[in-house]
PDB file of C-alpha atoms in Angstrom:
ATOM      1  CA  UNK X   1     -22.924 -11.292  31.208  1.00  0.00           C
ATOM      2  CA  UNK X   2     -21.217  -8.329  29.414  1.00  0.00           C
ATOM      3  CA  UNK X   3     -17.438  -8.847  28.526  1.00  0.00           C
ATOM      4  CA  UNK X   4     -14.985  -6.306  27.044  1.00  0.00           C
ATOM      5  CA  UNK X   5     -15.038  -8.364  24.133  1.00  0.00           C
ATOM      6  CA  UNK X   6     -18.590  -7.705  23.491  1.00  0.00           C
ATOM      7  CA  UNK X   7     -17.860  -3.768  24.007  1.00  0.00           C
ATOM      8  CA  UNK X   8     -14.926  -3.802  21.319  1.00  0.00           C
ATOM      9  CA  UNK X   9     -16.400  -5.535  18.301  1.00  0.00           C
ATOM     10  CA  UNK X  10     -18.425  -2.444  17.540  1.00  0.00           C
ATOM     11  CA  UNK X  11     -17.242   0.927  15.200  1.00  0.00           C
ATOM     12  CA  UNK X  12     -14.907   3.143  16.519  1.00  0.00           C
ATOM     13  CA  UNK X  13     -13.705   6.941  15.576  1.00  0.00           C
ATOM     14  CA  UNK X  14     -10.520   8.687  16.427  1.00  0.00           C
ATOM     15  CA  UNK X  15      -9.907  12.749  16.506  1.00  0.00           C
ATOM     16  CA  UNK X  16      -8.705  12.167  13.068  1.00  0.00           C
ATOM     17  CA  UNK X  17     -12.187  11.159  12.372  1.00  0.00           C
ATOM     18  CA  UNK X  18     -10.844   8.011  11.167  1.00  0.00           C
ATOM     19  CA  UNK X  19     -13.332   4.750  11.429  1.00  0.00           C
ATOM     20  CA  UNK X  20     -12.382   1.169  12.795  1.00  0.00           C
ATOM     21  CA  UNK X  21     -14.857  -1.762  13.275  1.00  0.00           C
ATOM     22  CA  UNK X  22     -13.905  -4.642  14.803  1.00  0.00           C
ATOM     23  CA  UNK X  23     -15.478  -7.972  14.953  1.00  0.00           C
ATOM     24  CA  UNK X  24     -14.527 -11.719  16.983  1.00  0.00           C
ATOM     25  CA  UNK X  25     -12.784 -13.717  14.535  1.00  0.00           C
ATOM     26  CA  UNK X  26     -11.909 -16.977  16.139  1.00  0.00           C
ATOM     27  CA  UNK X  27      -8.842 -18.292  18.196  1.00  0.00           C
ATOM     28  CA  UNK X  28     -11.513 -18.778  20.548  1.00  0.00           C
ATOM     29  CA  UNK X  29     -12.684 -15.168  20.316  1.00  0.00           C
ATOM     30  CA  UNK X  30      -9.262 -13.778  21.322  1.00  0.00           C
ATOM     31  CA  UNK X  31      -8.633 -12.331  17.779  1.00  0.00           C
ATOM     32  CA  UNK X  32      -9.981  -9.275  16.034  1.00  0.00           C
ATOM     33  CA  UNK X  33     -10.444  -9.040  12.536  1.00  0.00           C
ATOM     34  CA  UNK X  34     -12.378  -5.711  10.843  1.00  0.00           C
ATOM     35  CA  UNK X  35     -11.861  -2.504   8.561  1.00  0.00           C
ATOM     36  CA  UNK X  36     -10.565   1.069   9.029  1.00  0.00           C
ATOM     37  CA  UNK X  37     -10.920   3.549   7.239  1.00  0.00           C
ATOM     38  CA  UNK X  38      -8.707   6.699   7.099  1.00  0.00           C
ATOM     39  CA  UNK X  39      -9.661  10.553   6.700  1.00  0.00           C
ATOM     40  CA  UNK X  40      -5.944  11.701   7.382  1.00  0.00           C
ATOM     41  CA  UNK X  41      -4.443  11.827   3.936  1.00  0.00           C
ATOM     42  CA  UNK X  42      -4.463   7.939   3.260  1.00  0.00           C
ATOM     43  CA  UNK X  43      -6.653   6.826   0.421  1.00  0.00           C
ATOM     44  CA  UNK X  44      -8.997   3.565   0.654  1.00  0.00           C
ATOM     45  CA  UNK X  45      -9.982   0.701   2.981  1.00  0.00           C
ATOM     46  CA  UNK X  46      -7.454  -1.377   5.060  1.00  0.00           C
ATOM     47  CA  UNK X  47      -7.687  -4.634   7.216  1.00  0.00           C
ATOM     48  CA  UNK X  48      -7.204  -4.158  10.548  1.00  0.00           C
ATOM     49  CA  UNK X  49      -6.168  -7.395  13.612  1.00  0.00           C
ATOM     50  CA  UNK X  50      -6.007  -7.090  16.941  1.00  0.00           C
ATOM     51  CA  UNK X  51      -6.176  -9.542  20.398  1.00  0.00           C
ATOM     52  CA  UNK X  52      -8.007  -8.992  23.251  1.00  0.00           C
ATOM     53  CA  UNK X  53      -8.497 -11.367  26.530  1.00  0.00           C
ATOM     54  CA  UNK X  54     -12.018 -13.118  25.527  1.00  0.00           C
ATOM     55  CA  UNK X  55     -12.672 -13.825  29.090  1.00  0.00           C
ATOM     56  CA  UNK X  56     -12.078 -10.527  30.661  1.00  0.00           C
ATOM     57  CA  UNK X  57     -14.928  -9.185  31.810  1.00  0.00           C
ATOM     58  CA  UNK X  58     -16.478  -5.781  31.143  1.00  0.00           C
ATOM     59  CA  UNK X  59     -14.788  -2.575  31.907  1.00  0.00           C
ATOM     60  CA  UNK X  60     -16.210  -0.135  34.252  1.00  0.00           C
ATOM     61  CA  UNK X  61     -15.346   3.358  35.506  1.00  0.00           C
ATOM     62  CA  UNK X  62     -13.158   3.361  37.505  1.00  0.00           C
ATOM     63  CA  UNK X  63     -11.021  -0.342  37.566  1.00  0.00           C
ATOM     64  CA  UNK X  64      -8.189  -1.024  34.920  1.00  0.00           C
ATOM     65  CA  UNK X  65      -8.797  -1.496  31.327  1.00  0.00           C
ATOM     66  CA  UNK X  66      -8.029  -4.593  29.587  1.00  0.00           C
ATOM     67  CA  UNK X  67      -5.013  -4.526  27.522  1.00  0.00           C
ATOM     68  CA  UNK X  68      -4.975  -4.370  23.693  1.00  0.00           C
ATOM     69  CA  UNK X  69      -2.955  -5.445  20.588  1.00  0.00           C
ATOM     70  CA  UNK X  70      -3.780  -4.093  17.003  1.00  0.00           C
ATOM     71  CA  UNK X  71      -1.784  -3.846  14.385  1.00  0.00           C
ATOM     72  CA  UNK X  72      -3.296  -2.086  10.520  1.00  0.00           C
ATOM     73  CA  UNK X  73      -2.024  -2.955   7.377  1.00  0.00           C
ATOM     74  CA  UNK X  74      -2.064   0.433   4.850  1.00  0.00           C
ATOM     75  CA  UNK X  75      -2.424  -1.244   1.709  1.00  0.00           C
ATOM     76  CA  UNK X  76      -5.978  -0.947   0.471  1.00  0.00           C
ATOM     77  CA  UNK X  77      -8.470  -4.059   0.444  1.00  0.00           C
ATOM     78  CA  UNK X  78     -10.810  -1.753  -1.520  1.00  0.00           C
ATOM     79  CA  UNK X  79     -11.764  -2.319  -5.116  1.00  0.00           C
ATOM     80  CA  UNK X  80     -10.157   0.715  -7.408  1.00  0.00           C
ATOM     81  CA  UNK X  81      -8.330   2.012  -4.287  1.00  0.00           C
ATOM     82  CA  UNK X  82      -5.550   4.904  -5.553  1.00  0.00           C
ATOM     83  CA  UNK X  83      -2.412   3.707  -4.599  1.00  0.00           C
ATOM     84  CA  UNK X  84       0.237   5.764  -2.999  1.00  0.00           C
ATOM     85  CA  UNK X  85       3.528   5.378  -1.007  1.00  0.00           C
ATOM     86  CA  UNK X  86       1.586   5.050   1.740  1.00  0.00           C
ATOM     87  CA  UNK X  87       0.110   2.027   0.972  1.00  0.00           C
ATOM     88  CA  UNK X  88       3.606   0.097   1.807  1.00  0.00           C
ATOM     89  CA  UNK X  89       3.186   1.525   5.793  1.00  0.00           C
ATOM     90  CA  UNK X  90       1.938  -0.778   8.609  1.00  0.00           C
ATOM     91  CA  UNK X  91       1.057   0.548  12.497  1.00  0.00           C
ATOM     92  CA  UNK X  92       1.077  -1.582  15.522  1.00  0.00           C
ATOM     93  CA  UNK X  93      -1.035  -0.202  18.449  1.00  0.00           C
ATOM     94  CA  UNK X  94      -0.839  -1.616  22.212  1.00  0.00           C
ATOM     95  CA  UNK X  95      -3.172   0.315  24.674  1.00  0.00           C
ATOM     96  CA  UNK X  96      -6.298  -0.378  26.671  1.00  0.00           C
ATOM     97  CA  UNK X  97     -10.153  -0.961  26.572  1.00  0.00           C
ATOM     98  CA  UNK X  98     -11.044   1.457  29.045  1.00  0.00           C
ATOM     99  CA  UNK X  99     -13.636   3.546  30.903  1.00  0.00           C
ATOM    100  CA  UNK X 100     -12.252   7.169  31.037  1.00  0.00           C
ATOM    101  CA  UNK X 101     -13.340   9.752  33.064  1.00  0.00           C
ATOM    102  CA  UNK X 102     -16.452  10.383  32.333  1.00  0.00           C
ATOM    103  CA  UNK X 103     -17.359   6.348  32.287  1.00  0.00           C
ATOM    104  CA  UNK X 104     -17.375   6.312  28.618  1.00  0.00           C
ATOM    105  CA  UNK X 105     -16.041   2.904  27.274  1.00  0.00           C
ATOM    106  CA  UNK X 106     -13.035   4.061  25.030  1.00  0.00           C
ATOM    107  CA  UNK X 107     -10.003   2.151  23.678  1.00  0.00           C
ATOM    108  CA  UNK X 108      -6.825   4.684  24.448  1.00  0.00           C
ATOM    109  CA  UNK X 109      -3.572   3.653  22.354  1.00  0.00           C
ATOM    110  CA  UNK X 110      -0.508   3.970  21.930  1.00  0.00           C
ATOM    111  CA  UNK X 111       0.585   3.852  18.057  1.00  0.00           C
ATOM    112  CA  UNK X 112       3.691   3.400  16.204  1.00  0.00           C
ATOM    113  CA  UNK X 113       2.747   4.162  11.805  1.00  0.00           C
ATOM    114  CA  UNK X 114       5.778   2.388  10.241  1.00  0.00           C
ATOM    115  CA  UNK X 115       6.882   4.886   6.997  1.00  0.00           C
ATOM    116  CA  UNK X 116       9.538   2.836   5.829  1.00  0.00           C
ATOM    117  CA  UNK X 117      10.108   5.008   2.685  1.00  0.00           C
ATOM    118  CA  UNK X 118       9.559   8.746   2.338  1.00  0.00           C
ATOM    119  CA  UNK X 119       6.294  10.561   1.879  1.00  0.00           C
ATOM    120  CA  UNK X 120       6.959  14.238   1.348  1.00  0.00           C
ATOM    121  CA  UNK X 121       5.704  16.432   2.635  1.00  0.00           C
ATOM    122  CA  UNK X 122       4.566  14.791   5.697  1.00  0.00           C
ATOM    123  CA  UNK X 123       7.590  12.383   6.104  1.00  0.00           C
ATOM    124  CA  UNK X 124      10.822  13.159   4.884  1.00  0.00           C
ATOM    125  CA  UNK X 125      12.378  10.184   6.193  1.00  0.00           C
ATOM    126  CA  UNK X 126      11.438   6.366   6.599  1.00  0.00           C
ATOM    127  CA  UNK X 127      11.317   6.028  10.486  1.00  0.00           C
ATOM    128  CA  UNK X 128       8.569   5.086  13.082  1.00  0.00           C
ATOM    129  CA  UNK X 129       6.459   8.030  13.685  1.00  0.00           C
ATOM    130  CA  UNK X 130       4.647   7.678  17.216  1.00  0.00           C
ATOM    131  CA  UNK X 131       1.481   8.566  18.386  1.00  0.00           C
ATOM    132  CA  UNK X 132      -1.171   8.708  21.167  1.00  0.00           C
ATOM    133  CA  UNK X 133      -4.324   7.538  20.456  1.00  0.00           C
ATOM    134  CA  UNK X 134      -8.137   7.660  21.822  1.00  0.00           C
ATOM    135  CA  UNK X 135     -11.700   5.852  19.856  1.00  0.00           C
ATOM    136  CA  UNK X 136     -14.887   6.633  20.920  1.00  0.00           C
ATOM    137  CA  UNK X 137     -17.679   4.181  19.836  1.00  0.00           C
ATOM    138  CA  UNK X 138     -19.159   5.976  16.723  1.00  0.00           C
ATOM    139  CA  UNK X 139     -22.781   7.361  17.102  1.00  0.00           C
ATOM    140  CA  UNK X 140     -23.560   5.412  14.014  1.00  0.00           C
ATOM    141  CA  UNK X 141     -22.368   1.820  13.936  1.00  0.00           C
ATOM    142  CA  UNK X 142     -22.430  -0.329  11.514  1.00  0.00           C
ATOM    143  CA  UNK X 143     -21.661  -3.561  10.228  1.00  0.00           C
ATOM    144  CA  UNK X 144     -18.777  -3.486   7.592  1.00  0.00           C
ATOM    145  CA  UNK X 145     -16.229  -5.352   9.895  1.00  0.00           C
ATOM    146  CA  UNK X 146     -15.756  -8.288   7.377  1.00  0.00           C
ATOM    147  CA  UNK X 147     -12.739 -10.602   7.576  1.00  0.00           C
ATOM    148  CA  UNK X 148     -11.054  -9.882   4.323  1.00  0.00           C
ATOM    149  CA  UNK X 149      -8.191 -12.579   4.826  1.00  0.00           C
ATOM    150  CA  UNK X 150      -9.864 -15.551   6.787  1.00  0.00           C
ATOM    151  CA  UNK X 151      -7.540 -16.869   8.952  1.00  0.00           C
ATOM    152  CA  UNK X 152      -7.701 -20.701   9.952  1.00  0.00           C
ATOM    153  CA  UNK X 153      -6.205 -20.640  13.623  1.00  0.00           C
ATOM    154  CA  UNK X 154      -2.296 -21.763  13.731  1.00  0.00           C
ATOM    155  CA  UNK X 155      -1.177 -24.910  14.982  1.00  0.00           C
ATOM    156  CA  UNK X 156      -0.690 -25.607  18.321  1.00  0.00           C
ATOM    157  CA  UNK X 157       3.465 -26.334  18.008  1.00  0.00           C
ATOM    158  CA  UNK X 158       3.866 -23.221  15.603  1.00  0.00           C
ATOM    159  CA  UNK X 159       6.790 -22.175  17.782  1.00  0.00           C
ATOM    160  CA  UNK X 160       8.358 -25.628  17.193  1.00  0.00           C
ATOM    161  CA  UNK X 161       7.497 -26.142  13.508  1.00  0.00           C
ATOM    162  CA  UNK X 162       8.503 -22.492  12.633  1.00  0.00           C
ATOM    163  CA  UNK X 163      11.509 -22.277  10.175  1.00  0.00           C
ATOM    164  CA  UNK X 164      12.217 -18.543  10.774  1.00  0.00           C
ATOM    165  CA  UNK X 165      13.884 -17.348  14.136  1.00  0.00           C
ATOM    166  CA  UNK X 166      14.835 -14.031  14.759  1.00  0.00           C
ATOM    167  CA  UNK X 167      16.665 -13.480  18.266  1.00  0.00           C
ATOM    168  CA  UNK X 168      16.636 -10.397  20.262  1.00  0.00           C
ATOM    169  CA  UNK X 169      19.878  -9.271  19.973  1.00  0.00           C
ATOM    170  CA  UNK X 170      19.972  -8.118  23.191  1.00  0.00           C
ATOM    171  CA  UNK X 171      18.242 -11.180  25.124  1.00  0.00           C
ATOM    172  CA  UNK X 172      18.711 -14.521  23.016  1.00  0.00           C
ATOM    173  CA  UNK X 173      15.421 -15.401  25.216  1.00  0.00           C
ATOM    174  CA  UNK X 174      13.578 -13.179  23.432  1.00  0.00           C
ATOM    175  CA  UNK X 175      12.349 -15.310  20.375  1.00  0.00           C
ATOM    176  CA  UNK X 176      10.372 -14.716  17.357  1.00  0.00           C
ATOM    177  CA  UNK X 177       9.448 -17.758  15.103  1.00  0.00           C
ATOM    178  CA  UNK X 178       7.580 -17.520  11.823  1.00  0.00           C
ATOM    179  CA  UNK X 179       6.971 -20.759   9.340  1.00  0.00           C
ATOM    180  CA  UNK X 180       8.399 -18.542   6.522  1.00  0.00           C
ATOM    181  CA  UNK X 181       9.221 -15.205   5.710  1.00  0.00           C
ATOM    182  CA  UNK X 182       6.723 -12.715   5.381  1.00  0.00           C
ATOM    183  CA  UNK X 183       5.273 -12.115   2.524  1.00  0.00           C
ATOM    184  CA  UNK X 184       1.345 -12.298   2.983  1.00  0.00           C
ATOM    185  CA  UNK X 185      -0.793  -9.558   3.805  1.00  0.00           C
ATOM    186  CA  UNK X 186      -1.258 -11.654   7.421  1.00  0.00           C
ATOM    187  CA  UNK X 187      -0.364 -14.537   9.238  1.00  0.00           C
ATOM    188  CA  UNK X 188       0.431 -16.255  12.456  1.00  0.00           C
ATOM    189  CA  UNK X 189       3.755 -16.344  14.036  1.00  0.00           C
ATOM    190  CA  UNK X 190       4.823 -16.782  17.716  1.00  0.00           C
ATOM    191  CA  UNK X 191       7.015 -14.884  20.274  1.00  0.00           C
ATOM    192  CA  UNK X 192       9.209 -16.025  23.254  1.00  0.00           C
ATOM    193  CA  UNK X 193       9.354 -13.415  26.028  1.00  0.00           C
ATOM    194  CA  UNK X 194      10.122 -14.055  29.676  1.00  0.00           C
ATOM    195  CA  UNK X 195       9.903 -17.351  29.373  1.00  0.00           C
ATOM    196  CA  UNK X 196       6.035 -16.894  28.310  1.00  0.00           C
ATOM    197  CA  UNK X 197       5.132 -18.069  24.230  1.00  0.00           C
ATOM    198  CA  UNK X 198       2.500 -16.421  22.972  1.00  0.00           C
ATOM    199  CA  UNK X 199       0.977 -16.734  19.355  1.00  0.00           C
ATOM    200  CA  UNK X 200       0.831 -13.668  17.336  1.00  0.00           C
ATOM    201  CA  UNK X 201      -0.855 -12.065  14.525  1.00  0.00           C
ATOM    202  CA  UNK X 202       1.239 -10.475  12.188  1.00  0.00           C
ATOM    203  CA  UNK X 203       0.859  -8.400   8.542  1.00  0.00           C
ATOM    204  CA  UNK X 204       3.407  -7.056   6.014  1.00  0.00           C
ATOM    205  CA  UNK X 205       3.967  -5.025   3.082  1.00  0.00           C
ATOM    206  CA  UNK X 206       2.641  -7.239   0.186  1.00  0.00           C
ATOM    207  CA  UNK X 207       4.096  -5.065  -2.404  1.00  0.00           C
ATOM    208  CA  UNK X 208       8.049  -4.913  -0.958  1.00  0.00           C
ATOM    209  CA  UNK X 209       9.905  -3.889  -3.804  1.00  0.00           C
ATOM    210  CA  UNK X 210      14.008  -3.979  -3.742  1.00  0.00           C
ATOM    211  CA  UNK X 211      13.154  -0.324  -5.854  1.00  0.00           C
ATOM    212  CA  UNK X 212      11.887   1.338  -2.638  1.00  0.00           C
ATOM    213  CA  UNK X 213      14.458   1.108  -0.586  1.00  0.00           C
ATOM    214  CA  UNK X 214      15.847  -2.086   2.064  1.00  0.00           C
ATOM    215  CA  UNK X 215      12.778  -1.873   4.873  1.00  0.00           C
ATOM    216  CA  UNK X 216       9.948  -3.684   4.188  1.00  0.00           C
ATOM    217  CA  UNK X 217       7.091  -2.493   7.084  1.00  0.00           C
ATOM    218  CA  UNK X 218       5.570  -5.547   9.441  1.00  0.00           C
ATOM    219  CA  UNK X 219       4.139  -5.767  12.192  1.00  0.00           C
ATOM    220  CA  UNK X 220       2.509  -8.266  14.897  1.00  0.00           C
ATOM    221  CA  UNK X 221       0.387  -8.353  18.029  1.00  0.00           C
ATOM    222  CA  UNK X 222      -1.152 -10.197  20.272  1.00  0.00           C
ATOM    223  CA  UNK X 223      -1.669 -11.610  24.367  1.00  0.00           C
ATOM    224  CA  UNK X 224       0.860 -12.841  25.975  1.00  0.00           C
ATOM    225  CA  UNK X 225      -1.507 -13.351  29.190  1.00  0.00           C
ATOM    226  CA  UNK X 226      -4.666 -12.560  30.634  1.00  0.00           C
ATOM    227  CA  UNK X 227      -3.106  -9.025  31.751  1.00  0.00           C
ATOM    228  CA  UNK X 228      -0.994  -8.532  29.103  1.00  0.00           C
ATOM    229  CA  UNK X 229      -0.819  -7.725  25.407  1.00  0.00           C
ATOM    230  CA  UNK X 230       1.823  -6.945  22.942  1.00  0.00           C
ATOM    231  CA  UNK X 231       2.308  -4.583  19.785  1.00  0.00           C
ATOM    232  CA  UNK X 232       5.747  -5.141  17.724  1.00  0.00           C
ATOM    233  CA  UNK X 233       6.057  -3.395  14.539  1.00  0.00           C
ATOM    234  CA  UNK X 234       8.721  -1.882  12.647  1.00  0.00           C
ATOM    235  CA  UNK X 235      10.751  -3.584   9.347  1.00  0.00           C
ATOM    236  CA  UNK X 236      12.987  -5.884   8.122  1.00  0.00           C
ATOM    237  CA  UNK X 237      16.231  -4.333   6.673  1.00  0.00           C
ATOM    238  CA  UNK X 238      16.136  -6.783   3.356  1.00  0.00           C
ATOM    239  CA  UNK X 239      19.957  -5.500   3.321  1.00  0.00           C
ATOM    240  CA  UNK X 240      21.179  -6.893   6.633  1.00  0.00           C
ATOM    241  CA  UNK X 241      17.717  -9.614   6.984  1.00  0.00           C
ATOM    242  CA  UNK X 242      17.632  -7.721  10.282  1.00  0.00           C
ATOM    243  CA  UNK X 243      14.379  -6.996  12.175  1.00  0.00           C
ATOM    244  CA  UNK X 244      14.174  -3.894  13.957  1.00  0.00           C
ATOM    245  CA  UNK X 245      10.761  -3.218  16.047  1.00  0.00           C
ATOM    246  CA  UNK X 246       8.772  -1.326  18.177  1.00  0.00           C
ATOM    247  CA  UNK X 247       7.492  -3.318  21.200  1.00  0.00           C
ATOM    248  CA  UNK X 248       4.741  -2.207  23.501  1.00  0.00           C
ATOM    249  CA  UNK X 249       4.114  -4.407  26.036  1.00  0.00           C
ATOM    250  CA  UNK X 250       0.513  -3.176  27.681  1.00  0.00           C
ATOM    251  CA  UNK X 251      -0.570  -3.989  30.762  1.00  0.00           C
ATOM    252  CA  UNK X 252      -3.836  -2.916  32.730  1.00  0.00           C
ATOM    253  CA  UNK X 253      -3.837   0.368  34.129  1.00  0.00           C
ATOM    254  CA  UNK X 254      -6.784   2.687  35.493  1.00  0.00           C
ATOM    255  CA  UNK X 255      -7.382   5.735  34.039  1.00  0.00           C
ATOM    256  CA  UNK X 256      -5.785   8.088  35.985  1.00  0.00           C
ATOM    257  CA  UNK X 257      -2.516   5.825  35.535  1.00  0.00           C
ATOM    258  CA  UNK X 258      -3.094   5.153  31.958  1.00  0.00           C
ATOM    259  CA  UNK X 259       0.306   7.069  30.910  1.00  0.00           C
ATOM    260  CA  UNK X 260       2.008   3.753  32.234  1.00  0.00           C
ATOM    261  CA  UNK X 261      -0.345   1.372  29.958  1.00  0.00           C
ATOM    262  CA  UNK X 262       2.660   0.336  27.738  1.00  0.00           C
ATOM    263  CA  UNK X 263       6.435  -0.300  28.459  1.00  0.00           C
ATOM    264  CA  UNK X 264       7.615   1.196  24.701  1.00  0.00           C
ATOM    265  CA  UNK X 265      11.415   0.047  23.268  1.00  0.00           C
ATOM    266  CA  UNK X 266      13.168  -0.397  20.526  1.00  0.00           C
ATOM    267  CA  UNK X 267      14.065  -3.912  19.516  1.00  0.00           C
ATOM    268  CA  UNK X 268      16.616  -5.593  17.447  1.00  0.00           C
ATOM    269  CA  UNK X 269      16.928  -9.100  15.961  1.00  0.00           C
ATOM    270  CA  UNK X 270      19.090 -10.877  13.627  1.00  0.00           C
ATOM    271  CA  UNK X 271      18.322 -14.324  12.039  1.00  0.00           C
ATOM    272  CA  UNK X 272      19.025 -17.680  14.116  1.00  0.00           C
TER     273      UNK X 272
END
């Protein structure tokens, strides 16, 4: 029987004509693991993660989409990539896999690119720059969706083991627990929310330097239940250790209600 996870792991394109394939890559098929590459000014390959309910069952025209996390780190896994300021950005994307109007299968996000130092001309300004976002399933596909950072899956008490809490400080329910500080290009990390944990996916800028400025870009995603998914990126002020992010919390919305896919604010939380 068809499932949406069998009609994501495929290659993707974007108006931008920018290419992501995605592939299963364990945590018993709920995470994605694969490769974009960009057309829109960035320069080389980059690893792209994402969840996805591996139970829910194939979209159709017409019923709700099944929500989506990804999240895209912009420093190049490609051999002799160019680097650029770019390369210390992240995005976190929460939308749907989703038939649209026409019954196409398409995965419509919303997407938050994390410039946490300048880029001129483009960006003046470190800040989250947000964006709506539609893929199409490329007319070619292919097969370059290789797990560049193999991930074993996390253990089952990360949330108690983790040494790292950061509290929303807003709601001191809200919990996010890593078991150190970031500083790999990915790894696992959990999130209490509403009294639901969930485990997460996270990636950061490898290549933080003090020289560029306090933010360091990361970002996260993952399900936090069979109807809903979760994007959080932003940066940690090195300055203040404070994390300040951009959640999306997606749930599953038809198309003609897909404006309402994601509940977007802006988060803040300090260490525990």
């Amino acid at each position: 029987m068809a499932t949406a996870l069998s009609q994501i792991t495929k290659t993707w394109t974007n108006p931008y004509n920018s290419k992501m394939s995605l592939s299963s890559a364990g945590f018993g098929g709920a995470l994605l693991s694969g490769q974009y590459a960009s057309t829109a000014g960035a320069s080389g390959v980059y690893q792209v993660y994402g969840f996805i309910d591996p139970s829910a069952p194939a979209v159709q025209k017409g019923d709700p989409g099944v929500p989506v996390g990804l999240i895209l780190n912009w420093r190049s896994i490609q051999q002799g990539g160019k680097p650029d300021p770019s390369w210390n950005y992240v995005s976190g994307m929460g939308g749907q896999l989703i038939c649209n109007a026409a019954g196409d299968v398409v995965i419509n996000v919303n997407h938050a690119l994390i410039a946490s130092n300048p880029l001129p001309p483009a960006v003046s300004d470190a800040g989250f720059y947000v964006d709506r976002l539609e893929y199409d399933a490329a007319q070619t596909q292919d097969s370059d969706a290789t797990d560049q950072d193999a991930m074993q899956d996390p253990p089952a008490d990360l949330a108690a083991q983790g040494t790292v809490v950061y509290v929303d400080t807003q709601d001191p329910t809200t919990k996010l627990v890593m078991m150190e500080q970031p500083s790999a290009a990915t790894f696992w990390a959990a999130i209490e929310l509403g009294g639901t944990d969930a485990i997460l996916v996270g990636t950061c800028n490898t290549g933080y330097a003090s020289a560029l400025g306090p933010y360091q870009s990361i970002a996260f995603c993952g399900i936090s239940s069979a109807t809903q998914a979760i994007s959080l990126s932003g940066w940690l002020d090195h300055s203040t250790n404070t994390l300040t992010l951009q959640e999306y919390l997606v749930g599953s919305q038809p198309w003609d209600l897909r404006f309402f896919q994601a509940r977007g604010r802006t988060i803040t939380m300090n260490p525990q």
